[in-house]
Amino acid sequence: MRLRSWNVLVVVVVLSLALNLMFFMNKSKNQATQVFEKTILVEQMENLKLELEEHKLEQLRHDKKEKDLSSQVAKQQQLLQQEKEKTRSLVLDHEKKLGEERKKLTLLQEKDHESIQQRQQEFALKEQLHKEETDRLKKQEEEFLKQKEKENAQQADDDLINNNNNN
């Protein structure tokens, strides 16, 4: 029996050692698993930090691009506004010049009209003077012809009287 109790004792000790070994191995395994899991978690945290940093950098790049685009749009709008003002100024200048040219043309037309009226009046006056001169010359011619007729008649009478006196 003693042998048996020794056997039982050995079995109990072996079982106890086996259980302790299993518990220790399980504990070690759990610790190793926990260490491994912690390592994985640490790596994941580092990866997340890197991703966050990359996202921040990407956001900064995006913000910078947006700011650059905003400034480019502002510059384009400013240039467009300047072009509009320049065009408006050119149109106003052109309209002003066109108005001046219209005024000049109107004045020239008025002057031409006045000049034409003046020439027509001068022509009418010259025509009237020419007619009066023609009428005067016709009257002079008629008077001259009447005078010549009278003189010729007088000469004929004088010749007739002289011929009668001579005969």
CSV table of C-alpha atoms in Angstrom, one decimal:
chain,number,residue,atom,x,y,z
A,1,MET,CA,0.0,0.0,0.0
A,2,ARG,CA,2.7,2.2,0.6
A,3,LEU,CA,3.7,1.7,-2.8
A,4,ARG,CA,0.4,2.6,-3.9
A,5,SER,CA,0.4,5.7,-1.8
A,6,TRP,CA,3.7,6.5,-3.3
A,7,ASN,CA,2.3,5.9,-6.7
A,8,VAL,CA,-0.7,8.0,-5.9
A,9,LEU,CA,1.6,10.6,-4.5
A,10,VAL,CA,3.8,10.5,-7.6
A,11,VAL,CA,0.7,10.6,-9.8
A,12,VAL,CA,-0.7,13.6,-7.8
A,13,VAL,CA,2.7,15.3,-7.9
A,14,VAL,CA,3.0,14.6,-11.6
A,15,LEU,CA,-0.5,15.7,-12.2
A,16,SER,CA,0.1,18.7,-10.1
A,17,LEU,CA,3.3,19.5,-12.0
A,18,ALA,CA,1.4,18.8,-15.3
A,19,LEU,CA,-1.4,21.1,-14.2
A,20,ASN,CA,1.1,23.8,-13.1
A,21,LEU,CA,3.0,23.3,-16.3
A,22,MET,CA,-0.3,23.6,-18.3
A,23,PHE,CA,-1.3,26.6,-16.3
A,24,PHE,CA,2.1,28.2,-16.7
A,25,MET,CA,2.1,27.4,-20.4
A,26,ASN,CA,-1.4,28.7,-20.7
A,27,LYS,CA,-0.5,31.7,-18.8
A,28,SER,CA,2.7,32.1,-20.9
A,29,LYS,CA,0.6,31.5,-24.0
A,30,ASN,CA,-1.9,34.1,-22.8
A,31,GLN,CA,0.9,36.5,-22.0
A,32,ALA,CA,2.5,35.8,-25.4
A,33,THR,CA,-0.9,36.3,-27.0
A,34,GLN,CA,-1.5,39.4,-25.1
A,35,VAL,CA,2.0,40.7,-26.0
A,36,PHE,CA,1.4,39.7,-29.6
A,37,GLU,CA,-2.0,41.4,-29.5
A,38,LYS,CA,-0.5,44.5,-27.8
A,39,THR,CA,2.2,44.5,-30.5
A,40,ILE,CA,-0.5,44.3,-33.2
A,41,LEU,CA,-2.5,47.1,-31.4
A,42,VAL,CA,0.6,49.2,-31.2
A,43,GLU,CA,1.3,48.6,-34.9
A,44,GLN,CA,-2.3,49.4,-35.7
A,45,MET,CA,-2.1,52.6,-33.6
A,46,GLU,CA,1.1,53.6,-35.4
A,47,ASN,CA,-0.5,52.8,-38.8
A,48,LEU,CA,-3.6,54.9,-37.8
A,49,LYS,CA,-1.3,57.7,-36.7
A,50,LEU,CA,0.5,57.5,-40.0
A,51,GLU,CA,-2.8,57.5,-41.9
A,52,LEU,CA,-3.9,60.5,-39.8
A,53,GLU,CA,-0.7,62.3,-40.6
A,54,GLU,CA,-1.2,61.5,-44.3
A,55,HIS,CA,-4.8,62.6,-44.2
A,56,LYS,CA,-3.7,65.9,-42.5
A,57,LEU,CA,-1.1,66.4,-45.2
A,58,GLU,CA,-3.6,65.6,-47.9
A,59,GLN,CA,-6.0,68.0,-46.3
A,60,LEU,CA,-3.3,70.7,-46.2
A,61,ARG,CA,-2.5,70.0,-49.9
A,62,HIS,CA,-6.2,70.2,-50.7
A,63,ASP,CA,-6.6,73.4,-48.7
A,64,LYS,CA,-3.6,74.9,-50.4
A,65,LYS,CA,-4.9,73.9,-53.8
A,66,GLU,CA,-8.3,75.4,-52.9
A,67,LYS,CA,-6.6,78.6,-51.7
A,68,ASP,CA,-4.6,78.7,-54.9
A,69,LEU,CA,-7.7,78.1,-57.0
A,70,SER,CA,-9.5,80.8,-55.0
A,71,SER,CA,-6.7,83.3,-55.6
A,72,GLN,CA,-6.6,82.4,-59.3
A,73,VAL,CA,-10.4,82.8,-59.6
A,74,ALA,CA,-10.1,86.1,-57.8
A,75,LYS,CA,-7.3,87.2,-60.2
A,76,GLN,CA,-9.4,86.1,-63.2
A,77,GLN,CA,-12.4,87.9,-61.9
A,78,GLN,CA,-10.3,91.0,-61.3
A,79,LEU,CA,-8.8,90.7,-64.9
A,80,LEU,CA,-12.3,90.2,-66.2
A,81,GLN,CA,-13.6,93.3,-64.3
A,82,GLN,CA,-10.7,95.3,-65.7
A,83,GLU,CA,-11.5,94.1,-69.2
A,84,LYS,CA,-15.1,95.1,-68.7
A,85,GLU,CA,-14.1,98.5,-67.5
A,86,LYS,CA,-11.7,98.9,-70.4
A,87,THR,CA,-14.3,97.8,-72.9
A,88,ARG,CA,-17.0,100.1,-71.2
A,89,SER,CA,-14.5,103.0,-71.4
A,90,LEU,CA,-13.7,102.3,-75.1
A,91,VAL,CA,-17.5,102.1,-75.8
A,92,LEU,CA,-18.1,105.4,-74.0
A,93,ASP,CA,-15.2,107.0,-75.9
A,94,HIS,CA,-16.5,105.6,-79.2
A,95,GLU,CA,-20.0,106.9,-78.4
A,96,LYS,CA,-18.6,110.3,-77.5
A,97,LYS,CA,-16.5,110.5,-80.7
A,98,LEU,CA,-19.5,109.3,-82.7
A,99,GLY,CA,-21.7,112.0,-81.0
A,100,GLU,CA,-19.0,114.6,-81.9
A,101,GLU,CA,-18.9,113.3,-85.5
A,102,ARG,CA,-22.7,113.5,-85.7
A,103,LYS,CA,-22.6,117.1,-84.4
A,104,LYS,CA,-19.9,118.0,-87.0
A,105,LEU,CA,-21.9,116.3,-89.8
A,106,THR,CA,-25.1,118.1,-88.7
A,107,LEU,CA,-23.2,121.4,-88.7
A,108,LEU,CA,-21.7,120.6,-92.1
A,109,GLN,CA,-25.1,119.7,-93.4
A,110,GLU,CA,-26.6,122.9,-92.0
A,111,LYS,CA,-23.7,124.9,-93.5
A,112,ASP,CA,-24.1,123.0,-96.9
A,113,HIS,CA,-27.9,123.7,-96.7
A,114,GLU,CA,-27.2,127.3,-95.9
A,115,SER,CA,-24.6,127.5,-98.7
A,116,ILE,CA,-27.0,125.9,-101.2
A,117,GLN,CA,-29.7,128.3,-100.2
A,118,GLN,CA,-27.3,131.2,-100.4
A,119,ARG,CA,-26.1,130.0,-103.9
A,120,GLN,CA,-29.7,129.5,-105.0
A,121,GLN,CA,-30.5,133.1,-103.8
A,122,GLU,CA,-27.4,134.4,-105.5
A,123,PHE,CA,-28.3,132.5,-108.7
A,124,ALA,CA,-31.9,133.8,-108.5
A,125,LEU,CA,-30.5,137.3,-107.9
A,126,LYS,CA,-28.1,137.0,-110.9
A,127,GLU,CA,-30.9,135.6,-113.0
A,128,GLN,CA,-33.1,138.5,-112.0
A,129,LEU,CA,-30.3,141.0,-112.7
A,130,HIS,CA,-29.6,139.3,-116.1
A,131,LYS,CA,-33.3,139.5,-116.9
A,132,GLU,CA,-33.4,143.1,-115.9
A,133,GLU,CA,-30.3,143.8,-117.9
A,134,THR,CA,-31.7,141.9,-120.9
A,135,ASP,CA,-35.0,143.8,-120.6
A,136,ARG,CA,-33.0,147.1,-120.3
A,137,LEU,CA,-30.9,146.2,-123.3
A,138,LYS,CA,-34.0,145.3,-125.3
A,139,LYS,CA,-35.6,148.6,-124.4
A,140,GLN,CA,-32.4,150.4,-125.4
A,141,GLU,CA,-32.3,148.4,-128.6
A,142,GLU,CA,-36.0,149.3,-129.3
A,143,GLU,CA,-35.3,152.9,-128.5
A,144,PHE,CA,-32.2,152.8,-130.6
A,145,LEU,CA,-34.2,151.2,-133.5
A,146,LYS,CA,-37.0,153.7,-133.1
A,147,GLN,CA,-34.4,156.5,-133.0
A,148,LYS,CA,-32.7,155.0,-136.1
A,149,GLU,CA,-36.1,154.7,-137.8
A,150,LYS,CA,-36.8,158.3,-136.9
A,151,GLU,CA,-33.4,159.4,-138.1
A,152,ASN,CA,-33.8,157.3,-141.3
A,153,ALA,CA,-37.3,158.7,-141.8
A,154,GLN,CA,-35.9,162.2,-141.1
A,155,GLN,CA,-33.1,161.5,-143.5
A,156,ALA,CA,-35.4,160.1,-146.1
A,157,ASP,CA,-37.6,163.2,-145.6
A,158,ASP,CA,-34.6,165.5,-145.8
A,159,ASP,CA,-33.4,163.6,-148.9
A,160,LEU,CA,-36.8,163.9,-150.4
A,161,ILE,CA,-36.9,167.6,-149.7
A,162,ASN,CA,-33.4,168.1,-151.0
A,163,ASN,CA,-34.4,166.1,-154.1
A,164,ASN,CA,-37.5,168.2,-154.5
A,165,ASN,CA,-35.5,171.4,-154.0
A,166,ASN,CA,-32.9,170.3,-156.5
A,167,ASN,CA,-35.5,169.5,-159.1
